[in-house]
Coordinates of C-alpha atoms in Angstrom, one line a residue:
Chain A
M1 CA 76.4 209.1 142.4
M2 CA 78.2 211.0 145.2
T3 CA 75.5 212.8 146.4
F4 CA 72.6 212.3 148.8
P5 CA 69.4 213.8 148.4
A6 CA 68.6 216.3 151.3
V7 CA 66.5 215.4 154.4
L8 CA 63.8 217.9 153.4
P9 CA 60.2 217.9 154.3
T10 CA 58.6 217.0 151.2
G11 CA 58.8 213.7 149.8
V12 CA 58.3 212.4 146.1
L13 CA 56.6 209.2 146.7
L14 CA 57.4 208.2 150.3
P15 CA 57.0 210.2 153.5
E16 CA 60.0 212.2 154.4
S17 CA 59.7 210.6 157.9
I18 CA 61.2 207.5 156.6
L19 CA 64.6 209.2 156.3
H20 CA 64.3 209.9 160.3
S21 CA 63.3 206.1 161.1
D22 CA 65.9 204.0 163.1
S23 CA 65.8 201.3 160.5
F24 CA 66.6 203.8 157.7
K25 CA 69.4 205.4 159.8
M26 CA 70.9 201.7 160.4
L27 CA 70.9 200.9 156.7
A28 CA 72.6 204.4 156.2
T29 CA 75.3 203.3 158.8
F30 CA 75.7 199.8 157.2
V31 CA 76.2 201.4 153.7
A32 CA 78.5 204.0 155.3
L33 CA 80.8 201.3 156.8
N34 CA 80.7 199.2 153.7
T35 CA 81.8 202.4 151.6
L36 CA 84.6 202.9 153.9
M37 CA 85.9 199.3 153.6
Y38 CA 85.3 199.1 149.9
V39 CA 87.2 202.4 149.6
T40 CA 90.2 201.0 151.7
L41 CA 90.4 198.1 149.2
A42 CA 90.3 200.5 146.2
V43 CA 93.2 202.4 147.6
L44 CA 95.0 199.2 148.1
K45 CA 94.4 198.4 144.7
V46 CA 95.7 201.5 143.4
L47 CA 99.0 201.7 145.5
P48 CA 101.9 200.2 143.8
K49 CA 102.9 196.6 145.4
G50 CA 106.1 196.3 147.2
Y51 CA 106.9 192.6 147.5
V52 CA 109.1 193.6 150.2
L53 CA 109.1 190.1 152.0
S54 CA 110.1 188.1 148.9
R55 CA 112.6 190.5 148.1
F56 CA 114.6 189.9 151.3
S57 CA 113.5 186.3 152.0
G58 CA 116.5 183.9 151.0
R59 CA 113.8 181.1 151.0
N60 CA 112.4 182.3 147.9
R61 CA 115.6 182.2 145.8
R62 CA 116.0 179.0 144.0
T63 CA 119.2 177.3 144.7
Q64 CA 119.1 174.9 141.9
N65 CA 119.0 175.2 138.2
R66 CA 115.8 173.9 137.3
S67 CA 116.3 174.0 133.4
I68 CA 115.5 171.0 131.4
Y69 CA 119.0 170.9 130.2
P70 CA 121.1 168.8 132.7
E71 CA 123.9 170.7 134.2
P72 CA 127.5 169.3 134.3
P73 CA 128.0 166.8 137.1
A74 CA 130.2 169.3 139.1
A75 CA 127.6 171.9 139.1
R76 CA 124.9 169.4 140.2
T77 CA 127.2 168.2 143.2
A78 CA 127.8 171.7 144.4
E79 CA 124.2 172.6 144.3
D80 CA 122.4 169.5 145.5
G81 CA 121.6 169.4 149.1
V82 CA 121.3 172.9 149.8
D83 CA 118.2 173.3 151.8
G84 CA 116.5 176.3 149.8
N85 CA 113.2 176.9 148.1
D86 CA 112.2 174.0 145.8
T87 CA 115.8 172.4 146.1
L88 CA 116.1 169.0 145.4
I89 CA 117.5 167.3 148.6
C90 CA 117.8 163.7 147.6
P91 CA 118.2 163.3 143.9
P92 CA 117.6 159.7 142.7
Chain B
M1 CA 78.8 206.4 149.3
V2 CA 79.7 204.5 146.1
D3 CA 80.3 201.3 144.4
P4 CA 80.6 198.6 146.9
H5 CA 81.8 196.5 143.8
G6 CA 84.4 199.1 142.6
S7 CA 87.2 197.4 144.4
A8 CA 86.2 194.1 145.4
G9 CA 83.0 192.6 143.9
T10 CA 83.6 193.1 140.3
A11 CA 87.3 192.4 140.6
E12 CA 86.5 189.0 142.5
R13 CA 84.2 188.4 139.8
T14 CA 86.5 188.8 137.1
H15 CA 88.8 186.3 138.5
E16 CA 86.0 184.1 138.0
A17 CA 85.8 185.5 134.5
A18 CA 89.1 184.0 133.8
S19 CA 87.1 180.7 133.4
R20 CA 86.6 181.2 129.7
G21 CA 84.6 178.3 128.5
S22 CA 84.3 176.3 125.7
S23 CA 83.2 177.1 122.1
A24 CA 82.8 173.5 121.3
D25 CA 79.3 172.3 122.0
A26 CA 77.8 169.0 121.3
T27 CA 74.2 169.1 120.9
R28 CA 74.1 168.1 117.4
E29 CA 74.9 164.9 115.3
P30 CA 78.5 164.3 114.6
S31 CA 79.7 165.5 111.0
R32 CA 82.2 163.5 109.3
A33 CA 85.1 164.6 107.1
A34 CA 85.6 161.3 105.1
G35 CA 88.5 161.0 102.9
N36 CA 90.7 163.4 104.8
P37 CA 94.1 162.0 105.2
T38 CA 94.7 164.2 108.3
T39 CA 91.3 163.4 109.7
V40 CA 91.3 160.7 112.4
G41 CA 88.4 159.3 114.3
V42 CA 88.9 158.8 118.0
P43 CA 87.4 155.9 119.5
T44 CA 84.8 156.5 121.9
P45 CA 86.2 156.2 125.4
R46 CA 83.5 155.2 127.7
Q47 CA 80.4 153.9 125.9
D48 CA 78.3 154.0 129.1
R49 CA 78.5 157.6 129.3
D50 CA 78.6 158.8 125.7
D51 CA 75.0 156.7 125.5
E52 CA 73.5 159.9 126.9
S53 CA 72.8 161.3 123.6
S54 CA 70.2 163.9 124.4
D55 CA 71.1 167.6 125.3
V56 CA 69.0 167.1 128.4
A57 CA 70.7 163.9 129.6
V58 CA 74.0 165.7 129.4
S59 CA 72.8 168.8 131.0
N60 CA 71.4 167.0 133.8
E61 CA 74.8 166.1 135.3
Q62 CA 75.9 167.4 138.4
P63 CA 79.7 168.0 139.1
T64 CA 81.3 164.7 140.4
G65 CA 80.7 164.5 144.0
A66 CA 77.4 166.2 143.8
G67 CA 75.3 165.6 146.8
T68 CA 73.5 167.5 149.3
F69 CA 76.5 169.7 150.1
A70 CA 77.0 170.4 146.4
R71 CA 73.3 171.5 146.1
L72 CA 73.7 173.7 149.2
I73 CA 77.1 175.1 148.0
G74 CA 75.7 178.4 146.7
L75 CA 73.3 178.8 149.8
V76 CA 76.2 178.2 152.2
I77 CA 78.5 180.9 150.7
F78 CA 75.7 183.3 150.2
G79 CA 74.6 182.4 153.7
V80 CA 77.9 183.0 155.3
A81 CA 78.0 186.3 153.3
A82 CA 74.7 187.3 154.8
I83 CA 75.9 186.4 158.4
A84 CA 78.9 188.7 157.8
S85 CA 76.5 191.3 156.5
A86 CA 74.3 190.8 159.6
V87 CA 77.4 191.1 161.8
L88 CA 78.2 194.4 160.3
L89 CA 74.5 195.6 160.6
A90 CA 74.7 195.0 164.1
A91 CA 77.9 196.8 164.5
A92 CA 76.2 199.7 162.6
S93 CA 73.3 199.5 165.2
A94 CA 75.8 199.7 168.1
V95 CA 77.7 202.5 166.4
G96 CA 74.4 204.4 166.0
P97 CA 73.2 206.7 163.5
Q98 CA 75.4 209.3 162.1
V99 CA 74.9 212.7 163.4
E100 CA 72.7 214.6 161.3
V101 CA 74.0 217.8 160.1
A102 CA 71.8 220.4 159.0
P103 CA 72.4 221.2 155.2
R104 CA 73.8 224.5 154.5
E105 CA 73.3 226.6 151.4
G106 CA 76.4 227.5 149.3
I107 CA 77.1 229.3 146.0
L108 CA 79.0 227.5 143.6
L109 CA 80.9 229.1 140.6
G110 CA 79.3 232.2 141.6
F111 CA 75.8 231.5 140.5
W112 CA 74.8 227.9 141.4
S113 CA 73.1 227.6 144.6
V114 CA 73.5 224.1 146.2
L115 CA 72.9 222.5 149.5
Y116 CA 75.7 220.7 151.4
A117 CA 76.1 218.9 154.5
T118 CA 79.4 218.1 156.3
A119 CA 78.4 214.9 157.7
A120 CA 80.9 212.4 157.9
P121 CA 81.6 209.2 160.3
S122 CA 83.3 209.7 163.6
A123 CA 87.1 209.0 163.4
R124 CA 86.6 206.0 165.6
V125 CA 84.1 204.4 163.2
A126 CA 86.2 205.3 160.0
V127 CA 89.4 203.9 161.4
S128 CA 87.5 200.8 162.5
A129 CA 86.0 200.2 159.1
V130 CA 89.5 201.0 157.4
A131 CA 91.4 198.6 159.6
L132 CA 88.8 195.8 159.2
A133 CA 89.0 195.9 155.4
A134 CA 92.8 196.0 155.4
L135 CA 92.8 193.1 158.0
L136 CA 90.4 190.9 155.9
V137 CA 92.2 191.7 152.8
S138 CA 96.0 191.2 154.1
G139 CA 94.7 188.0 156.0
V140 CA 93.2 186.4 152.8
A141 CA 96.5 187.3 150.9
L142 CA 98.7 186.0 153.7
L143 CA 96.9 183.0 154.0
E144 CA 96.9 182.2 150.3
L145 CA 100.8 182.9 150.2
R146 CA 101.3 180.4 153.2
I147 CA 99.3 177.7 151.4
S148 CA 100.8 178.3 148.2
N149 CA 104.5 178.3 149.7
R150 CA 103.5 175.0 151.5
S151 CA 102.2 173.4 148.5
R152 CA 105.5 174.5 146.5
R153 CA 107.9 173.0 149.1
S154 CA 105.9 169.8 149.7
V155 CA 107.5 166.5 149.4
D156 CA 104.3 164.4 150.0
A157 CA 104.1 162.3 147.1
Q158 CA 100.5 161.3 148.1
S159 CA 99.0 164.7 148.4
D160 CA 101.1 166.6 146.0
P161 CA 102.6 164.3 143.4
L162 CA 103.3 167.3 141.2
A163 CA 105.2 169.2 143.7
P164 CA 108.2 171.0 142.4
K165 CA 110.8 169.1 144.4
L166 CA 109.2 165.6 143.5
V167 CA 109.1 166.6 139.9
M168 CA 112.7 167.8 140.1
A169 CA 113.8 164.4 141.7
R170 CA 112.0 162.5 139.0
T171 CA 113.7 164.5 136.1
S172 CA 117.0 165.0 137.6
G173 CA 119.9 164.5 135.1
V174 CA 117.3 163.2 132.2
F175 CA 117.3 165.4 129.2
A176 CA 113.7 164.8 127.5
G177 CA 114.4 167.0 124.6
P178 CA 113.9 170.6 123.8
V179 CA 110.6 172.1 124.6
T180 CA 107.7 171.4 121.9
V181 CA 104.3 172.8 121.7
T182 CA 101.1 170.8 120.4
V183 CA 98.1 172.8 120.0
L184 CA 94.7 171.5 120.4
I185 CA 91.9 173.7 119.1
P186 CA 88.4 172.2 120.2
A187 CA 85.8 173.7 117.7
H188 CA 82.2 173.5 117.3
D189 CA 80.9 175.3 114.2
E190 CA 83.9 177.5 114.2
E191 CA 84.5 178.1 110.3
A192 CA 84.2 181.8 110.7
S193 CA 86.7 182.2 113.4
L194 CA 89.1 179.4 113.0
P195 CA 91.2 180.7 110.3
Q196 CA 92.2 183.7 112.6
T197 CA 93.0 181.4 115.3
I198 CA 95.2 179.2 113.1
A199 CA 96.8 182.2 111.5
S200 CA 97.8 183.7 115.1
L201 CA 99.4 180.3 116.0
M202 CA 101.2 179.9 112.7
G203 CA 102.5 183.6 112.8
Q204 CA 104.4 183.3 116.4
T205 CA 108.0 184.0 116.4
H206 CA 108.1 180.5 118.0
P207 CA 105.3 178.7 116.0
P208 CA 104.0 175.4 117.5
E209 CA 105.5 172.2 116.3
R210 CA 101.8 170.7 115.7
I211 CA 98.4 172.2 115.4
I212 CA 95.2 169.8 115.6
V213 CA 92.0 171.2 115.3
V214 CA 89.3 169.0 117.3
P215 CA 85.9 169.5 115.4
D216 CA 83.1 168.3 117.8
N217 CA 79.7 167.8 116.4
C218 CA 80.2 170.4 113.7
T219 CA 77.4 171.3 111.2
D220 CA 79.5 173.8 109.1
S221 CA 82.6 173.4 107.2
T222 CA 85.0 173.8 110.4
V223 CA 86.8 170.4 109.2
E224 CA 87.1 171.7 105.8
V225 CA 88.4 175.1 106.9
A226 CA 90.9 173.6 109.1
R227 CA 92.2 171.2 106.5
R228 CA 92.8 174.2 104.0
A229 CA 94.9 176.0 106.6
G230 CA 97.2 172.8 106.5
V231 CA 96.7 171.7 110.1
E232 CA 95.8 168.3 111.5
V233 CA 92.1 167.5 112.2
V234 CA 90.9 164.8 114.8
E235 CA 87.3 164.7 115.0
S236 CA 85.5 163.7 118.2
V237 CA 83.5 160.5 117.9
G238 CA 80.0 160.1 119.4
N239 CA 80.9 162.7 122.1
T240 CA 78.1 164.3 124.1
H241 CA 80.1 165.8 126.6
K242 CA 81.0 169.1 124.6
K243 CA 84.4 170.5 124.7
A244 CA 85.5 168.4 127.6
G245 CA 84.5 165.2 126.2
A246 CA 86.1 166.1 122.9
L247 CA 89.5 167.0 124.4
N248 CA 89.3 163.9 126.7
Q249 CA 89.2 161.8 123.4
V250 CA 92.2 163.4 121.9
L251 CA 94.1 163.6 124.9
R252 CA 93.8 160.0 125.6
Q253 CA 95.4 159.5 122.2
L254 CA 97.9 162.2 122.3
L255 CA 99.4 162.0 125.8
P256 CA 101.0 158.5 125.8
A257 CA 103.4 159.6 123.1
Q258 CA 104.4 163.0 124.7
G259 CA 107.7 163.4 126.2
D260 CA 108.1 165.4 129.3
N261 CA 108.8 168.6 127.6
D262 CA 106.3 168.1 124.7
T263 CA 103.8 170.6 126.1
V264 CA 100.1 170.6 125.2
M265 CA 98.0 173.7 124.6
I266 CA 94.6 174.1 124.5
V267 CA 93.1 177.3 122.6
D268 CA 89.7 178.2 121.9
A269 CA 88.7 178.6 118.3
D270 CA 87.6 182.1 118.8
T271 CA 90.8 183.2 120.5
R272 CA 93.8 184.9 119.0
L273 CA 97.2 184.6 120.5
D274 CA 99.3 187.9 120.8
D275 CA 102.8 187.5 119.1
G276 CA 105.3 186.4 121.4
F277 CA 103.1 184.2 123.6
L278 CA 104.5 180.9 122.5
E279 CA 108.2 182.1 122.6
A280 CA 107.7 183.5 126.1
A281 CA 106.1 180.3 127.2
V282 CA 108.6 178.0 125.8
V283 CA 111.5 180.0 127.7
R284 CA 109.5 179.5 130.8
F285 CA 109.1 175.7 130.4
T286 CA 112.7 175.4 129.3
A287 CA 113.9 177.1 132.4
D288 CA 111.8 175.1 134.9
R289 CA 111.1 171.6 134.2
A290 CA 108.9 171.7 137.4
L291 CA 106.5 174.2 135.9
M292 CA 103.4 172.2 135.0
A293 CA 101.1 174.7 133.4
I294 CA 100.9 178.3 132.0
G295 CA 97.8 180.4 131.7
G296 CA 97.2 183.1 129.1
L297 CA 96.0 186.6 129.9
F298 CA 93.1 187.4 127.8
Y299 CA 91.7 190.8 126.6
G300 CA 88.2 191.5 125.0
E301 CA 88.1 192.1 121.0
D302 CA 86.4 195.2 119.8
G303 CA 82.9 195.8 119.3
A304 CA 79.7 195.2 120.9
G305 CA 79.3 198.7 122.0
M306 CA 79.1 199.6 125.5
L307 CA 78.4 196.0 126.7
G308 CA 81.6 195.0 125.1
Q309 CA 83.4 197.9 126.8
F310 CA 82.1 196.5 130.0
Q311 CA 83.5 193.0 129.5
R312 CA 86.7 194.6 128.0
N313 CA 87.1 196.5 131.3
E314 CA 86.5 193.4 133.5
Y315 CA 89.3 191.4 131.3
T316 CA 91.6 194.3 131.6
R317 CA 91.1 194.5 135.4
Y318 CA 91.7 190.8 135.8
S319 CA 94.9 191.0 133.9
R320 CA 96.1 193.7 136.0
D321 CA 95.2 191.7 138.9
I322 CA 97.2 188.9 137.9
R323 CA 100.1 191.0 137.0
R324 CA 99.9 192.4 140.5
R325 CA 100.0 189.0 141.9
R326 CA 103.3 188.5 139.6
G327 CA 101.6 185.8 137.7
R328 CA 100.0 183.6 140.4
V329 CA 97.3 181.9 138.5
F330 CA 93.6 182.1 139.5
V331 CA 92.4 180.2 136.6
L332 CA 94.3 178.4 133.6
T333 CA 91.9 179.9 131.1
G334 CA 90.1 177.9 128.3
T335 CA 91.1 180.4 125.9
S336 CA 94.6 179.6 126.1
S337 CA 96.6 177.4 128.4
M338 CA 99.6 175.1 128.2
F339 CA 100.5 172.2 130.1
R340 CA 103.2 169.6 130.6
P341 CA 101.8 166.2 129.7
A342 CA 102.9 164.9 133.3
A343 CA 100.3 167.4 134.6
L344 CA 97.4 166.2 132.6
R345 CA 98.5 162.6 133.1
T346 CA 98.5 163.1 136.8
V347 CA 95.2 164.8 137.0
A348 CA 93.7 161.7 134.8
Q349 CA 95.3 159.2 137.2
S350 CA 94.2 160.9 140.3
R351 CA 90.6 161.4 139.2
G352 CA 88.2 159.2 141.2
S353 CA 90.4 159.0 144.2
S354 CA 92.2 162.3 145.4
I355 CA 90.3 164.6 143.3
P356 CA 86.6 164.3 141.7
G357 CA 85.9 162.9 138.3
T358 CA 86.1 160.0 136.3
P359 CA 89.5 158.2 136.3
G360 CA 91.4 158.6 133.1
D361 CA 89.6 161.7 132.2
V362 CA 91.9 164.7 132.0
Y363 CA 88.8 166.9 132.0
D364 CA 85.8 166.6 134.2
T365 CA 82.8 166.2 132.1
A366 CA 80.4 167.2 134.7
A367 CA 82.0 170.6 135.3
L368 CA 80.3 173.5 133.9
T369 CA 83.5 175.3 133.7
E370 CA 86.0 172.8 132.8
D371 CA 88.9 175.1 132.7
N372 CA 88.3 176.3 136.4
E373 CA 87.7 172.9 137.5
L374 CA 91.1 171.7 135.8
T375 CA 92.9 174.6 137.6
V376 CA 91.6 173.6 141.0
A377 CA 92.4 169.8 140.1
L378 CA 95.9 170.9 139.2
K379 CA 96.7 173.1 142.3
S380 CA 95.0 170.0 144.3
V381 CA 98.0 167.9 143.2
G382 CA 100.6 170.4 143.7
A383 CA 101.1 171.6 140.3
L384 CA 103.3 174.9 139.8
M385 CA 101.6 177.3 137.3
I386 CA 102.0 180.7 136.1
S387 CA 100.5 183.4 133.9
P388 CA 103.3 185.6 132.3
S389 CA 102.7 188.9 131.2
Q390 CA 103.9 188.0 128.0
C391 CA 101.3 185.6 127.3
T392 CA 98.3 187.4 126.0
V393 CA 95.4 186.7 123.9
V394 CA 92.4 188.3 122.3
T395 CA 89.1 186.8 122.9
E396 CA 85.6 187.3 122.1
V397 CA 83.0 189.4 124.1
M398 CA 79.2 188.7 124.3
P399 CA 77.4 190.7 121.9
S400 CA 74.0 191.0 123.9
W401 CA 72.8 191.1 127.4
R402 CA 70.9 187.6 126.8
A403 CA 74.2 185.9 125.8
L404 CA 76.1 187.4 128.5
W405 CA 73.5 186.4 131.0
N406 CA 74.1 182.8 129.6
Q407 CA 77.7 182.9 129.7
R408 CA 78.0 184.5 133.2
L409 CA 75.5 182.0 134.6
R410 CA 77.6 179.1 133.5
W411 CA 80.7 180.7 134.9
Q412 CA 79.0 181.4 138.0
R413 CA 77.4 178.0 138.3
G414 CA 80.5 176.4 137.3
A415 CA 82.6 178.2 139.9
L416 CA 80.3 177.3 142.9
E417 CA 79.6 173.7 141.7
N418 CA 83.5 173.1 141.5
L419 CA 83.7 174.3 145.1
G420 CA 80.9 171.9 146.2
A421 CA 82.7 169.1 144.4
Y422 CA 86.1 169.9 146.0
G423 CA 85.0 171.3 149.3
L424 CA 86.8 173.5 151.4
T425 CA 90.5 172.6 151.5
P426 CA 94.0 174.6 151.6
K427 CA 93.9 174.4 147.8
T428 CA 90.5 176.0 147.5
F429 CA 90.8 178.4 150.0
R430 CA 91.2 181.2 147.8
Y431 CA 88.3 180.2 145.6
W432 CA 85.9 180.2 148.5
A433 CA 87.2 183.7 149.7
Q434 CA 86.6 184.8 146.1
Q435 CA 83.0 183.6 146.2
L436 CA 82.5 184.9 149.7
G437 CA 83.5 188.2 148.4
I438 CA 81.2 188.2 145.5
G439 CA 78.4 187.1 147.8
Y440 CA 79.1 189.9 150.2
G441 CA 79.4 192.3 147.4
V442 CA 75.8 191.4 146.3
I443 CA 74.3 192.4 149.9
A444 CA 76.3 195.4 149.8
L445 CA 75.4 196.7 146.5
A446 CA 71.9 195.9 147.1
G447 CA 71.9 197.8 150.5
Y448 CA 73.6 200.8 148.6
F449 CA 70.9 200.8 146.0
A450 CA 68.1 200.4 148.7
L451 CA 69.6 203.5 150.3
I452 CA 69.6 205.6 147.3
V453 CA 66.1 204.5 146.0
L454 CA 64.6 205.2 149.6
T455 CA 66.2 208.5 149.7
V456 CA 65.4 209.8 146.2
L457 CA 61.7 208.7 146.7
S458 CA 61.4 210.6 150.0
V459 CA 63.0 213.9 149.0
D460 CA 62.8 216.4 146.4
S461 CA 66.0 218.3 146.7
W462 CA 69.6 217.4 146.9
V463 CA 72.2 217.8 149.3
W464 CA 75.8 217.3 148.4
F465 CA 78.0 215.6 151.0
P466 CA 81.7 216.4 150.4
F467 CA 82.9 213.5 152.5
W468 CA 81.4 211.0 150.4
M469 CA 82.1 212.9 147.4
G470 CA 85.8 212.8 148.1
L471 CA 85.3 208.8 148.7
G472 CA 83.4 208.4 145.2
L473 CA 86.4 210.4 143.8
L474 CA 88.8 207.8 145.1
F475 CA 86.8 205.1 143.7
A476 CA 86.7 206.8 140.3
V477 CA 90.5 206.9 140.4
E478 CA 90.9 203.3 141.1
R479 CA 88.3 202.2 138.5
V480 CA 90.3 204.3 136.1
V481 CA 93.5 203.3 137.0
A482 CA 92.5 199.7 136.6
V483 CA 91.4 200.1 133.2
W484 CA 94.2 202.4 132.1
A485 CA 95.7 200.1 129.8
G486 CA 92.4 199.5 127.9
G487 CA 92.3 203.0 126.3
W488 CA 90.4 206.0 126.4
W489 CA 86.8 204.5 126.1
A490 CA 87.6 202.2 129.0
R491 CA 88.8 204.9 131.1
L492 CA 85.7 207.0 130.3
L493 CA 83.4 204.4 131.4
A494 CA 85.1 203.5 134.5
A495 CA 85.2 207.3 135.4
A496 CA 81.5 207.5 135.0
L497 CA 81.0 204.9 137.8
L498 CA 77.2 204.6 137.4
P499 CA 77.4 202.4 134.3
E500 CA 79.6 199.9 135.7
L501 CA 77.4 200.1 138.9
V502 CA 74.7 198.9 136.8
F503 CA 76.8 196.2 135.2
A504 CA 77.6 195.1 138.7
A505 CA 74.1 194.8 139.6
F506 CA 73.4 192.7 136.6
L507 CA 76.1 190.3 137.5
D508 CA 74.8 190.3 141.0
V509 CA 71.4 189.2 139.7
V510 CA 73.1 186.4 137.8
Y511 CA 74.9 185.0 140.9
L512 CA 71.6 184.8 142.7
K513 CA 69.9 183.2 139.9
G514 CA 72.9 180.6 139.9
V515 CA 72.8 180.2 143.7
M516 CA 69.0 179.3 143.2
D517 CA 69.5 177.0 140.2
I518 CA 71.9 175.0 142.1
L519 CA 69.8 174.8 145.1
L520 CA 66.7 173.9 143.4
G521 CA 68.7 171.5 141.0
R522 CA 67.8 173.1 137.9
R523 CA 69.4 171.6 134.8
A524 CA 71.9 173.6 133.2
G525 CA 71.7 173.4 129.3
W526 CA 73.8 174.9 126.6
T527 CA 73.2 177.0 123.7
H528 CA 75.6 177.9 120.9
V529 CA 75.6 181.5 119.2
T530 CA 77.1 180.7 115.9
H531 CA 79.7 182.9 114.3
L532 CA 78.7 185.0 111.2
R533 CA 81.0 185.3 108.4
S534 CA 81.4 189.0 108.9
A535 CA 83.7 191.5 110.8
E536 CA 81.0 191.4 113.7
A537 CA 81.1 187.7 113.6
I538 CA 80.1 186.0 117.1
D539 CA 80.4 182.7 118.7
D540 CA 79.9 181.7 122.1
D541 CA 79.0 178.8 124.4
T542 CA 76.5 179.7 126.6
I543 CA 74.2 178.0 129.0
T544 CA 70.6 178.4 129.6
G545 CA 68.6 177.5 132.7
V546 CA 66.2 174.8 131.2
S547 CA 63.5 176.6 133.2
H548 CA 64.1 179.6 131.0
R549 CA 63.4 177.6 127.7

């Protein structure tokens, strides 16, 4: 898995010279680049997520109670019209 | 160099794996449960479509909106991935080959003689590759967030009729009653698994108000089993559109009578809800009247050996991904999803105009993965949805490679065909990115295997590469961490790396087969593996390319 067969003079089925061809070396570089990219994604997936932006963004805080239970009229009046995330600006 | 799928390919595919399909299959003559007071026949909604009585006729359908683009969708996506690969190959060519370092001999543990080479890419190449990956992943994430926020804040009643602000406006000051739950269980020959599904529902801390089993063309005692369990039974009538068709029939009857807070839940008959699912969901729906849908997170049932463990690992990774997304939904899974009636009504009304499908149908009967399609439909009309971490279910795993092949072919084709039907829109962007990721992963993994095979066939000794071994270790860590919740077998399999690489290669072949089938217009048929009345009972809906029959 994590090993590479050696570049040695004797081949099992194919001539060893394949390993020194330009096309093989290009393939090896292609795979190397891919491996580096995928390992980056792997590291990102292991690291804990911070959610920094949403924690400090006021736009992501609801300014209105969205419960199915209607609020007292006073509460609704106080909150309606505040331009926040998902806020009802113009109630019917 | 290890596992190109380790962190992206398989992960992306498991998002698609959320598209758990129907257990209902309608290829046989309908059975009738005469004399059952709770059994109601539902009128056939559209005779013209239901006249298509043969399996082949049904399976011949393409997704709504099918055309040249729909046929080419797989090739388009795979082609873009191939172009990306070609660009990287060109970059590899420009970078030039790695500097070969002559292997040295070292002694390990005092007695083991090994050859090793300290070859590694240059710092410039390594940083470039890392930066490119980070840029791609963050770019997709930021774009998705921006699209999601824009949809969430929309006030455009034409494009986003279910946008939260509009729903809030419509329901302001109106109390539609407490949240209730009506569960629909579509079932095709599910006599073995149905009792467990019903029991898991009845045993919830917040049990549903109604449970309706929807037997669809059953040839076993599904109807009697449901009746004995004391739940309602509404059989499909003359349905040739499988699960989607059966549900459309029932929903057409049910929805008009449902109030705003009378939620509808769809549960597969091979799925068991974990306790607390409904309680958590009801709390969510109660707290947010703009919330339109809740999707369950699923785990694989025990059994099926290593093949089962592969699938359980996939599902575990999917659930972890969703949690890390804080519940943002990829797919409202067919195993267990809840909807506000307004969501389903809006979809039915929008079909044929702003979204594909037949007007009046909740589910698009032409879609191979109807749950994935419904998710895209709901997103397209601005619906707010979430998969809370408390809402979990246990579902079946495929017991054989053949069954898995069929299942995944259906998922893969369904996902691609849905994109073909919807095209590239802001709401489908994430799904396009997902499919591109899978397509690219196919090429990357093929390149990896090609390199390994060529090398193995050309040498007779091994050289150890510490740099690449280190990266392999990082992959292994990620694989294990991602399935940690799945237990020791899951971790062991993940740590081994190679078996999951082989599994990923299997899925890649399925992907390519799906692309080819779509391109060549091959028909997609359905098969059904019937549950046994035993602990190892199996049931699945599967799809088989007709050309394979």
